């Protein structure tokens, strides 16, 4: 059954198209229809749900380790992004995964620590996930969803309506079922690879370990149940090749960080 779009909705849509054009940190064109405040609220609400429905790790050593790595990476996020603090939660689960949400929310599954075998490899994942937030990939995906549906009569109505709940969660990289993570697009993944690599290198983590991490992910996929991270972050040969090509670009950042005394000592 077709649905007629009210004239006022069309007017709002046109205004959004005119005002929503933006560029990502790497210069890629984006359509962003929602404010940082709206996205931060969505991130906070979704994170709150996850903390209620997922098992939060109480292991002091594991939490200290994840906090140590995340704190070192987030310290390199420029103040211009407007995120003054980051909340980091470790979820006790065999899933090999991690995520970041708008508003400075970070979740790490303990299963990831069995594949990311050192601080540099964990920093690879953390840097990548943070970049999805910094580059506003959730906003971009939610905006596309609203435009495609042509139901964006008003942003606040759409965000608050149960009809759009699934699209909102999907834009954040979460399934309608809390705890299920969804993939970003290839362009967004490539952008997160590049920016995440730069971020971890500036924090003093060895960017060469990013290649090793994804090779380990690929090797782990040979089992009966491959890491969940592979379903949301395809570890194809091209990704590894790209990371290898980026090494000459990020190696000087790593050396400069080390020379400046940024030498993280995070151990599990």
PDB file of C-alpha atoms in Angstrom:
ATOM      1  CA  UNK A   1       0.000   0.000   0.000  1.00  0.00           C
ATOM      2  CA  UNK A   2       1.451   3.351  -1.006  1.00  0.00           C
ATOM      3  CA  UNK A   3       1.861   6.125   1.485  1.00  0.00           C
ATOM      4  CA  UNK A   4       1.376   9.782   0.655  1.00  0.00           C
ATOM      5  CA  UNK A   5       4.045  12.093   1.957  1.00  0.00           C
ATOM      6  CA  UNK A   6       2.529  15.313   3.365  1.00  0.00           C
ATOM      7  CA  UNK A   7       3.582  18.554   1.742  1.00  0.00           C
ATOM      8  CA  UNK A   8       5.098  19.839   4.976  1.00  0.00           C
ATOM      9  CA  UNK A   9       7.227  16.707   5.156  1.00  0.00           C
ATOM     10  CA  UNK A  10       8.487  17.321   1.634  1.00  0.00           C
ATOM     11  CA  UNK A  11       9.341  20.890   2.590  1.00  0.00           C
ATOM     12  CA  UNK A  12      11.258  19.699   5.626  1.00  0.00           C
ATOM     13  CA  UNK A  13      13.019  17.109   3.526  1.00  0.00           C
ATOM     14  CA  UNK A  14      14.120  19.722   1.008  1.00  0.00           C
ATOM     15  CA  UNK A  15      15.390  21.951   3.788  1.00  0.00           C
ATOM     16  CA  UNK A  16      17.288  19.032   5.248  1.00  0.00           C
ATOM     17  CA  UNK A  17      18.888  18.237   1.910  1.00  0.00           C
ATOM     18  CA  UNK A  18      20.052  21.820   1.586  1.00  0.00           C
ATOM     19  CA  UNK A  19      21.438  22.040   5.122  1.00  0.00           C
ATOM     20  CA  UNK A  20      22.650  18.486   5.682  1.00  0.00           C
ATOM     21  CA  UNK A  21      25.568  18.357   3.252  1.00  0.00           C
ATOM     22  CA  UNK A  22      28.868  17.886   5.016  1.00  0.00           C
ATOM     23  CA  UNK A  23      32.293  16.342   4.617  1.00  0.00           C
ATOM     24  CA  UNK A  24      33.897  13.598   6.656  1.00  0.00           C
ATOM     25  CA  UNK A  25      37.343  14.174   8.228  1.00  0.00           C
ATOM     26  CA  UNK A  26      38.913  12.585   5.118  1.00  0.00           C
ATOM     27  CA  UNK A  27      36.965  14.836   2.746  1.00  0.00           C
ATOM     28  CA  UNK A  28      34.274  12.356   1.722  1.00  0.00           C
ATOM     29  CA  UNK A  29      30.838  13.894   1.070  1.00  0.00           C
ATOM     30  CA  UNK A  30      28.189  13.044   3.659  1.00  0.00           C
ATOM     31  CA  UNK A  31      24.517  13.768   4.280  1.00  0.00           C
ATOM     32  CA  UNK A  32      24.011  14.480   7.994  1.00  0.00           C
ATOM     33  CA  UNK A  33      20.476  15.353   9.038  1.00  0.00           C
ATOM     34  CA  UNK A  34      20.745  15.010  12.812  1.00  0.00           C
ATOM     35  CA  UNK A  35      22.507  17.169  15.360  1.00  0.00           C
ATOM     36  CA  UNK A  36      25.380  15.922  17.526  1.00  0.00           C
ATOM     37  CA  UNK A  37      23.072  16.313  20.521  1.00  0.00           C
ATOM     38  CA  UNK A  38      20.444  14.034  18.981  1.00  0.00           C
ATOM     39  CA  UNK A  39      23.034  11.397  18.091  1.00  0.00           C
ATOM     40  CA  UNK A  40      24.614  11.569  21.546  1.00  0.00           C
ATOM     41  CA  UNK A  41      21.224  10.954  23.138  1.00  0.00           C
ATOM     42  CA  UNK A  42      20.627   7.969  20.877  1.00  0.00           C
ATOM     43  CA  UNK A  43      24.034   6.581  21.782  1.00  0.00           C
ATOM     44  CA  UNK A  44      23.444   7.062  25.499  1.00  0.00           C
ATOM     45  CA  UNK A  45      20.014   5.412  25.368  1.00  0.00           C
ATOM     46  CA  UNK A  46      21.286   2.406  23.408  1.00  0.00           C
ATOM     47  CA  UNK A  47      24.317   2.002  25.687  1.00  0.00           C
ATOM     48  CA  UNK A  48      22.067   2.069  28.720  1.00  0.00           C
ATOM     49  CA  UNK A  49      19.999  -0.762  27.233  1.00  0.00           C
ATOM     50  CA  UNK A  50      23.091  -2.817  26.551  1.00  0.00           C
ATOM     51  CA  UNK A  51      24.363  -2.428  30.112  1.00  0.00           C
ATOM     52  CA  UNK A  52      21.029  -3.672  31.398  1.00  0.00           C
ATOM     53  CA  UNK A  53      20.725  -6.629  29.053  1.00  0.00           C
ATOM     54  CA  UNK A  54      24.349  -7.728  28.593  1.00  0.00           C
ATOM     55  CA  UNK A  55      26.582  -9.162  31.324  1.00  0.00           C
ATOM     56  CA  UNK A  56      29.058  -6.509  32.447  1.00  0.00           C
ATOM     57  CA  UNK A  57      32.493  -7.828  33.432  1.00  0.00           C
ATOM     58  CA  UNK A  58      33.491  -7.291  37.029  1.00  0.00           C
ATOM     59  CA  UNK A  59      37.045  -8.562  36.547  1.00  0.00           C
ATOM     60  CA  UNK A  60      39.294  -5.773  37.824  1.00  0.00           C
ATOM     61  CA  UNK A  61      42.359  -6.786  35.807  1.00  0.00           C
ATOM     62  CA  UNK A  62      40.470  -7.029  32.530  1.00  0.00           C
ATOM     63  CA  UNK A  63      38.710  -3.720  33.084  1.00  0.00           C
ATOM     64  CA  UNK A  64      41.963  -1.970  33.976  1.00  0.00           C
ATOM     65  CA  UNK A  65      43.612  -3.282  30.821  1.00  0.00           C
ATOM     66  CA  UNK A  66      40.808  -2.212  28.488  1.00  0.00           C
ATOM     67  CA  UNK A  67      40.553   1.157  30.235  1.00  0.00           C
ATOM     68  CA  UNK A  68      44.306   1.658  29.890  1.00  0.00           C
ATOM     69  CA  UNK A  69      44.302   1.080  26.134  1.00  0.00           C
ATOM     70  CA  UNK A  70      41.126   3.070  25.517  1.00  0.00           C
ATOM     71  CA  UNK A  71      42.267   6.010  27.629  1.00  0.00           C
ATOM     72  CA  UNK A  72      45.541   6.228  25.713  1.00  0.00           C
ATOM     73  CA  UNK A  73      43.724   6.264  22.364  1.00  0.00           C
ATOM     74  CA  UNK A  74      40.939   8.666  23.359  1.00  0.00           C
ATOM     75  CA  UNK A  75      43.546  11.089  24.730  1.00  0.00           C
ATOM     76  CA  UNK A  76      44.526  11.720  21.112  1.00  0.00           C
ATOM     77  CA  UNK A  77      41.013  12.690  20.000  1.00  0.00           C
ATOM     78  CA  UNK A  78      41.102  16.431  19.209  1.00  0.00           C
ATOM     79  CA  UNK A  79      38.941  18.638  21.431  1.00  0.00           C
ATOM     80  CA  UNK A  80      37.248  19.947  18.283  1.00  0.00           C
ATOM     81  CA  UNK A  81      35.145  16.762  18.174  1.00  0.00           C
ATOM     82  CA  UNK A  82      33.388  17.917  21.343  1.00  0.00           C
ATOM     83  CA  UNK A  83      33.642  14.680  23.329  1.00  0.00           C
ATOM     84  CA  UNK A  84      34.996  15.548  26.757  1.00  0.00           C
ATOM     85  CA  UNK A  85      34.787  12.088  28.305  1.00  0.00           C
ATOM     86  CA  UNK A  86      34.412   8.466  27.261  1.00  0.00           C
ATOM     87  CA  UNK A  87      32.525   5.754  29.133  1.00  0.00           C
ATOM     88  CA  UNK A  88      34.099   2.331  28.648  1.00  0.00           C
ATOM     89  CA  UNK A  89      32.335  -0.900  29.588  1.00  0.00           C
ATOM     90  CA  UNK A  90      33.683  -4.430  29.243  1.00  0.00           C
ATOM     91  CA  UNK A  91      31.029  -7.034  28.470  1.00  0.00           C
ATOM     92  CA  UNK A  92      31.657 -10.571  29.670  1.00  0.00           C
ATOM     93  CA  UNK A  93      31.011 -12.534  26.491  1.00  0.00           C
ATOM     94  CA  UNK A  94      32.769 -14.969  24.182  1.00  0.00           C
ATOM     95  CA  UNK A  95      31.913 -12.721  21.237  1.00  0.00           C
ATOM     96  CA  UNK A  96      34.966 -11.316  19.469  1.00  0.00           C
ATOM     97  CA  UNK A  97      33.778  -7.745  19.089  1.00  0.00           C
ATOM     98  CA  UNK A  98      33.810  -4.113  20.190  1.00  0.00           C
ATOM     99  CA  UNK A  99      31.876  -0.967  19.323  1.00  0.00           C
ATOM    100  CA  UNK A 100      31.647   2.767  19.963  1.00  0.00           C
ATOM    101  CA  UNK A 101      28.513   4.901  20.022  1.00  0.00           C
ATOM    102  CA  UNK A 102      27.906   8.655  19.667  1.00  0.00           C
ATOM    103  CA  UNK A 103      28.309  10.543  22.900  1.00  0.00           C
ATOM    104  CA  UNK A 104      31.546   8.816  23.895  1.00  0.00           C
ATOM    105  CA  UNK A 105      30.369   5.273  24.681  1.00  0.00           C
ATOM    106  CA  UNK A 106      32.682   2.291  24.149  1.00  0.00           C
ATOM    107  CA  UNK A 107      31.921  -1.391  24.595  1.00  0.00           C
ATOM    108  CA  UNK A 108      34.478  -4.218  24.450  1.00  0.00           C
ATOM    109  CA  UNK A 109      33.628  -7.919  24.603  1.00  0.00           C
ATOM    110  CA  UNK A 110      36.055 -10.102  26.544  1.00  0.00           C
ATOM    111  CA  UNK A 111      36.164 -12.556  23.643  1.00  0.00           C
ATOM    112  CA  UNK A 112      38.083  -9.955  21.637  1.00  0.00           C
ATOM    113  CA  UNK A 113      40.985 -10.210  24.074  1.00  0.00           C
ATOM    114  CA  UNK A 114      41.603 -13.791  23.006  1.00  0.00           C
ATOM    115  CA  UNK A 115      42.287 -12.710  19.410  1.00  0.00           C
ATOM    116  CA  UNK A 116      43.791  -9.247  19.995  1.00  0.00           C
ATOM    117  CA  UNK A 117      46.827 -10.652  21.791  1.00  0.00           C
ATOM    118  CA  UNK A 118      48.505  -7.412  22.915  1.00  0.00           C
ATOM    119  CA  UNK A 119      47.831  -3.745  23.610  1.00  0.00           C
ATOM    120  CA  UNK A 120      48.666  -2.676  20.063  1.00  0.00           C
ATOM    121  CA  UNK A 121      46.179  -5.069  18.507  1.00  0.00           C
ATOM    122  CA  UNK A 122      43.451  -4.018  20.947  1.00  0.00           C
ATOM    123  CA  UNK A 123      44.261  -0.380  20.164  1.00  0.00           C
ATOM    124  CA  UNK A 124      43.734  -1.213  16.482  1.00  0.00           C
ATOM    125  CA  UNK A 125      40.126  -2.178  17.174  1.00  0.00           C
ATOM    126  CA  UNK A 126      39.511   0.658  19.637  1.00  0.00           C
ATOM    127  CA  UNK A 127      40.891   3.268  17.240  1.00  0.00           C
ATOM    128  CA  UNK A 128      38.790   1.887  14.411  1.00  0.00           C
ATOM    129  CA  UNK A 129      35.577   1.918  16.458  1.00  0.00           C
ATOM    130  CA  UNK A 130      36.183   5.415  17.820  1.00  0.00           C
ATOM    131  CA  UNK A 131      36.596   6.659  14.281  1.00  0.00           C
ATOM    132  CA  UNK A 132      33.078   5.513  13.391  1.00  0.00           C
ATOM    133  CA  UNK A 133      31.915   8.008  16.013  1.00  0.00           C
ATOM    134  CA  UNK A 134      34.330  10.799  15.078  1.00  0.00           C
ATOM    135  CA  UNK A 135      33.440  10.558  11.376  1.00  0.00           C
ATOM    136  CA  UNK A 136      29.710  10.555  12.227  1.00  0.00           C
ATOM    137  CA  UNK A 137      29.052   7.294  10.429  1.00  0.00           C
ATOM    138  CA  UNK A 138      25.977   6.589  12.572  1.00  0.00           C
ATOM    139  CA  UNK A 139      24.488   9.980  11.684  1.00  0.00           C
ATOM    140  CA  UNK A 140      25.243   9.340   8.038  1.00  0.00           C
ATOM    141  CA  UNK A 141      23.567   5.944   8.039  1.00  0.00           C
ATOM    142  CA  UNK A 142      20.514   7.121   9.980  1.00  0.00           C
ATOM    143  CA  UNK A 143      20.155  10.093   7.624  1.00  0.00           C
ATOM    144  CA  UNK A 144      20.218   7.814   4.599  1.00  0.00           C
ATOM    145  CA  UNK A 145      17.628   5.570   6.208  1.00  0.00           C
ATOM    146  CA  UNK A 146      15.286   8.473   6.846  1.00  0.00           C
ATOM    147  CA  UNK A 147      15.690   9.858   3.347  1.00  0.00           C
ATOM    148  CA  UNK A 148      15.143   6.479   1.732  1.00  0.00           C
ATOM    149  CA  UNK A 149      11.924   5.973   3.671  1.00  0.00           C
ATOM    150  CA  UNK A 150      10.680   9.496   2.897  1.00  0.00           C
ATOM    151  CA  UNK A 151       9.032   9.447   6.292  1.00  0.00           C
ATOM    152  CA  UNK A 152      11.135  12.160   7.871  1.00  0.00           C
ATOM    153  CA  UNK A 153       8.301  14.523   8.709  1.00  0.00           C
ATOM    154  CA  UNK A 154      10.418  15.860  11.550  1.00  0.00           C
ATOM    155  CA  UNK A 155      13.595  14.528  13.072  1.00  0.00           C
ATOM    156  CA  UNK A 156      12.288  14.488  16.627  1.00  0.00           C
ATOM    157  CA  UNK A 157       9.146  12.615  15.625  1.00  0.00           C
ATOM    158  CA  UNK A 158      11.122  10.037  13.657  1.00  0.00           C
ATOM    159  CA  UNK A 159      13.634   9.482  16.422  1.00  0.00           C
ATOM    160  CA  UNK A 160      10.953   9.093  19.042  1.00  0.00           C
ATOM    161  CA  UNK A 161       8.669   6.808  17.048  1.00  0.00           C
ATOM    162  CA  UNK A 162       8.730   3.040  17.517  1.00  0.00           C
ATOM    163  CA  UNK A 163       8.217   2.767  13.765  1.00  0.00           C
ATOM    164  CA  UNK A 164      11.761   4.030  13.286  1.00  0.00           C
ATOM    165  CA  UNK A 165      13.306   2.192  16.223  1.00  0.00           C
ATOM    166  CA  UNK A 166      14.880  -0.494  14.052  1.00  0.00           C
ATOM    167  CA  UNK A 167      16.417   2.005  11.648  1.00  0.00           C
ATOM    168  CA  UNK A 168      17.784   4.050  14.530  1.00  0.00           C
ATOM    169  CA  UNK A 169      19.451   1.063  16.165  1.00  0.00           C
ATOM    170  CA  UNK A 170      20.820  -0.102  12.812  1.00  0.00           C
ATOM    171  CA  UNK A 171      22.332   3.328  12.194  1.00  0.00           C
ATOM    172  CA  UNK A 172      24.226   3.005  15.467  1.00  0.00           C
ATOM    173  CA  UNK A 173      25.585  -0.340  14.342  1.00  0.00           C
ATOM    174  CA  UNK A 174      23.256  -2.260  16.646  1.00  0.00           C
ATOM    175  CA  UNK A 175      20.570  -4.780  15.831  1.00  0.00           C
ATOM    176  CA  UNK A 176      17.004  -4.323  17.050  1.00  0.00           C
ATOM    177  CA  UNK A 177      17.946  -7.101  19.463  1.00  0.00           C
ATOM    178  CA  UNK A 178      20.354  -5.408  21.845  1.00  0.00           C
ATOM    179  CA  UNK A 179      23.835  -6.871  21.639  1.00  0.00           C
ATOM    180  CA  UNK A 180      23.686  -7.670  17.932  1.00  0.00           C
ATOM    181  CA  UNK A 181      26.114  -5.519  15.968  1.00  0.00           C
ATOM    182  CA  UNK A 182      25.622  -4.586  12.318  1.00  0.00           C
ATOM    183  CA  UNK A 183      28.163  -3.686   9.614  1.00  0.00           C
ATOM    184  CA  UNK A 184      28.993  -0.271   8.227  1.00  0.00           C
ATOM    185  CA  UNK A 185      29.470   0.346   4.514  1.00  0.00           C
ATOM    186  CA  UNK A 186      32.743  -0.256   2.708  1.00  0.00           C
ATOM    187  CA  UNK A 187      33.513   3.479   2.378  1.00  0.00           C
ATOM    188  CA  UNK A 188      32.935   3.976   6.088  1.00  0.00           C
ATOM    189  CA  UNK A 189      35.035   0.937   6.964  1.00  0.00           C
ATOM    190  CA  UNK A 190      37.930   2.159   4.828  1.00  0.00           C
ATOM    191  CA  UNK A 191      37.704   5.583   6.431  1.00  0.00           C
ATOM    192  CA  UNK A 192      37.710   4.021   9.905  1.00  0.00           C
ATOM    193  CA  UNK A 193      40.720   1.890   8.990  1.00  0.00           C
ATOM    194  CA  UNK A 194      42.732   4.928   7.929  1.00  0.00           C
ATOM    195  CA  UNK A 195      41.708   7.299  10.719  1.00  0.00           C
ATOM    196  CA  UNK A 196      41.874   4.571  13.359  1.00  0.00           C
ATOM    197  CA  UNK A 197      45.390   3.675  12.319  1.00  0.00           C
ATOM    198  CA  UNK A 198      46.473   7.313  12.611  1.00  0.00           C
ATOM    199  CA  UNK A 199      44.786   7.629  16.008  1.00  0.00           C
ATOM    200  CA  UNK A 200      46.473   4.583  17.520  1.00  0.00           C
ATOM    201  CA  UNK A 201      49.854   5.630  16.125  1.00  0.00           C
ATOM    202  CA  UNK A 202      49.532   9.101  17.673  1.00  0.00           C
ATOM    203  CA  UNK A 203      48.812   7.381  20.983  1.00  0.00           C
ATOM    204  CA  UNK A 204      52.095   5.479  20.788  1.00  0.00           C
ATOM    205  CA  UNK A 205      50.751   2.094  19.735  1.00  0.00           C
ATOM    206  CA  UNK A 206      52.551   0.202  16.980  1.00  0.00           C
ATOM    207  CA  UNK A 207      50.450   0.534  13.779  1.00  0.00           C
ATOM    208  CA  UNK A 208      52.178  -2.468  12.200  1.00  0.00           C
ATOM    209  CA  UNK A 209      50.232  -4.611  14.653  1.00  0.00           C
ATOM    210  CA  UNK A 210      47.023  -3.640  12.842  1.00  0.00           C
ATOM    211  CA  UNK A 211      48.060  -5.886   9.967  1.00  0.00           C
ATOM    212  CA  UNK A 212      48.812  -8.723  12.371  1.00  0.00           C
ATOM    213  CA  UNK A 213      45.459  -8.267  14.119  1.00  0.00           C
ATOM    214  CA  UNK A 214      43.439  -8.652  10.910  1.00  0.00           C
ATOM    215  CA  UNK A 215      45.573 -11.582   9.823  1.00  0.00           C
ATOM    216  CA  UNK A 216      44.747 -13.239  13.140  1.00  0.00           C
ATOM    217  CA  UNK A 217      41.090 -12.453  12.588  1.00  0.00           C
ATOM    218  CA  UNK A 218      41.255 -14.107   9.203  1.00  0.00           C
ATOM    219  CA  UNK A 219      42.983 -17.158  10.642  1.00  0.00           C
ATOM    220  CA  UNK A 220      40.390 -17.413  13.396  1.00  0.00           C
ATOM    221  CA  UNK A 221      37.614 -17.512  10.785  1.00  0.00           C
ATOM    222  CA  UNK A 222      38.677 -21.047   9.896  1.00  0.00           C
ATOM    223  CA  UNK A 223      36.850 -22.417  12.916  1.00  0.00           C
ATOM    224  CA  UNK A 224      33.238 -23.537  13.081  1.00  0.00           C
ATOM    225  CA  UNK A 225      32.137 -20.113  14.300  1.00  0.00           C
ATOM    226  CA  UNK A 226      34.259 -17.241  12.965  1.00  0.00           C
ATOM    227  CA  UNK A 227      34.694 -14.096  15.093  1.00  0.00           C
ATOM    228  CA  UNK A 228      31.629 -11.856  15.077  1.00  0.00           C
ATOM    229  CA  UNK A 229      33.941  -8.959  14.296  1.00  0.00           C
ATOM    230  CA  UNK A 230      34.448 -10.458  10.841  1.00  0.00           C
ATOM    231  CA  UNK A 231      30.746 -10.182  10.048  1.00  0.00           C
ATOM    232  CA  UNK A 232      30.727  -6.479  10.856  1.00  0.00           C
ATOM    233  CA  UNK A 233      34.265  -5.724   9.654  1.00  0.00           C
ATOM    234  CA  UNK A 234      35.014  -7.975   6.652  1.00  0.00           C
ATOM    235  CA  UNK A 235      38.647  -9.059   6.855  1.00  0.00           C
ATOM    236  CA  UNK A 236      39.351  -9.521   3.197  1.00  0.00           C
ATOM    237  CA  UNK A 237      42.774  -9.464   1.604  1.00  0.00           C
ATOM    238  CA  UNK A 238      42.189  -5.933   0.303  1.00  0.00           C
ATOM    239  CA  UNK A 239      41.805  -4.552   3.834  1.00  0.00           C
ATOM    240  CA  UNK A 240      45.142  -6.023   4.866  1.00  0.00           C
ATOM    241  CA  UNK A 241      46.802  -4.708   1.706  1.00  0.00           C
ATOM    242  CA  UNK A 242      45.402  -1.243   2.416  1.00  0.00           C
ATOM    243  CA  UNK A 243      46.682  -1.315   5.992  1.00  0.00           C
ATOM    244  CA  UNK A 244      50.106  -2.333   4.717  1.00  0.00           C
ATOM    245  CA  UNK A 245      50.119   0.556   2.232  1.00  0.00           C
ATOM    246  CA  UNK A 246      49.227   3.000   5.014  1.00  0.00           C
ATOM    247  CA  UNK A 247      52.230   2.007   7.145  1.00  0.00           C
ATOM    248  CA  UNK A 248      54.683   4.551   5.637  1.00  0.00           C
ATOM    249  CA  UNK A 249      52.115   7.266   6.365  1.00  0.00           C
ATOM    250  CA  UNK A 250      51.528   6.378  10.009  1.00  0.00           C
ATOM    251  CA  UNK A 251      54.980   5.119  11.017  1.00  0.00           C
ATOM    252  CA  UNK A 252      56.294   8.712  11.481  1.00  0.00           C
ATOM    253  CA  UNK A 253      53.317   9.435  13.774  1.00  0.00           C
ATOM    254  CA  UNK A 254      54.209   6.401  15.853  1.00  0.00           C
ATOM    255  CA  UNK A 255      57.879   7.372  16.071  1.00  0.00           C
ATOM    256  CA  UNK A 256      56.972  10.950  17.032  1.00  0.00           C
ATOM    257  CA  UNK A 257      54.652   9.706  19.767  1.00  0.00           C
ATOM    258  CA  UNK A 258      57.336   7.408  21.142  1.00  0.00           C
ATOM    259  CA  UNK A 259      59.881  10.226  21.067  1.00  0.00           C
ATOM    260  CA  UNK A 260      57.425  12.433  22.969  1.00  0.00           C
ATOM    261  CA  UNK A 261      57.212   9.824  25.719  1.00  0.00           C
ATOM    262  CA  UNK A 262      53.907   8.269  24.701  1.00  0.00           C
ATOM    263  CA  UNK A 263      54.738   4.640  25.405  1.00  0.00           C
ATOM    264  CA  UNK A 264      51.616   2.866  26.695  1.00  0.00           C
ATOM    265  CA  UNK A 265      52.294   0.000  29.109  1.00  0.00           C
ATOM    266  CA  UNK A 266      48.923  -1.722  29.213  1.00  0.00           C
ATOM    267  CA  UNK A 267      49.121  -5.356  30.220  1.00  0.00           C
ATOM    268  CA  UNK A 268      46.527  -8.007  30.925  1.00  0.00           C
TER     269      UNK A 268
END
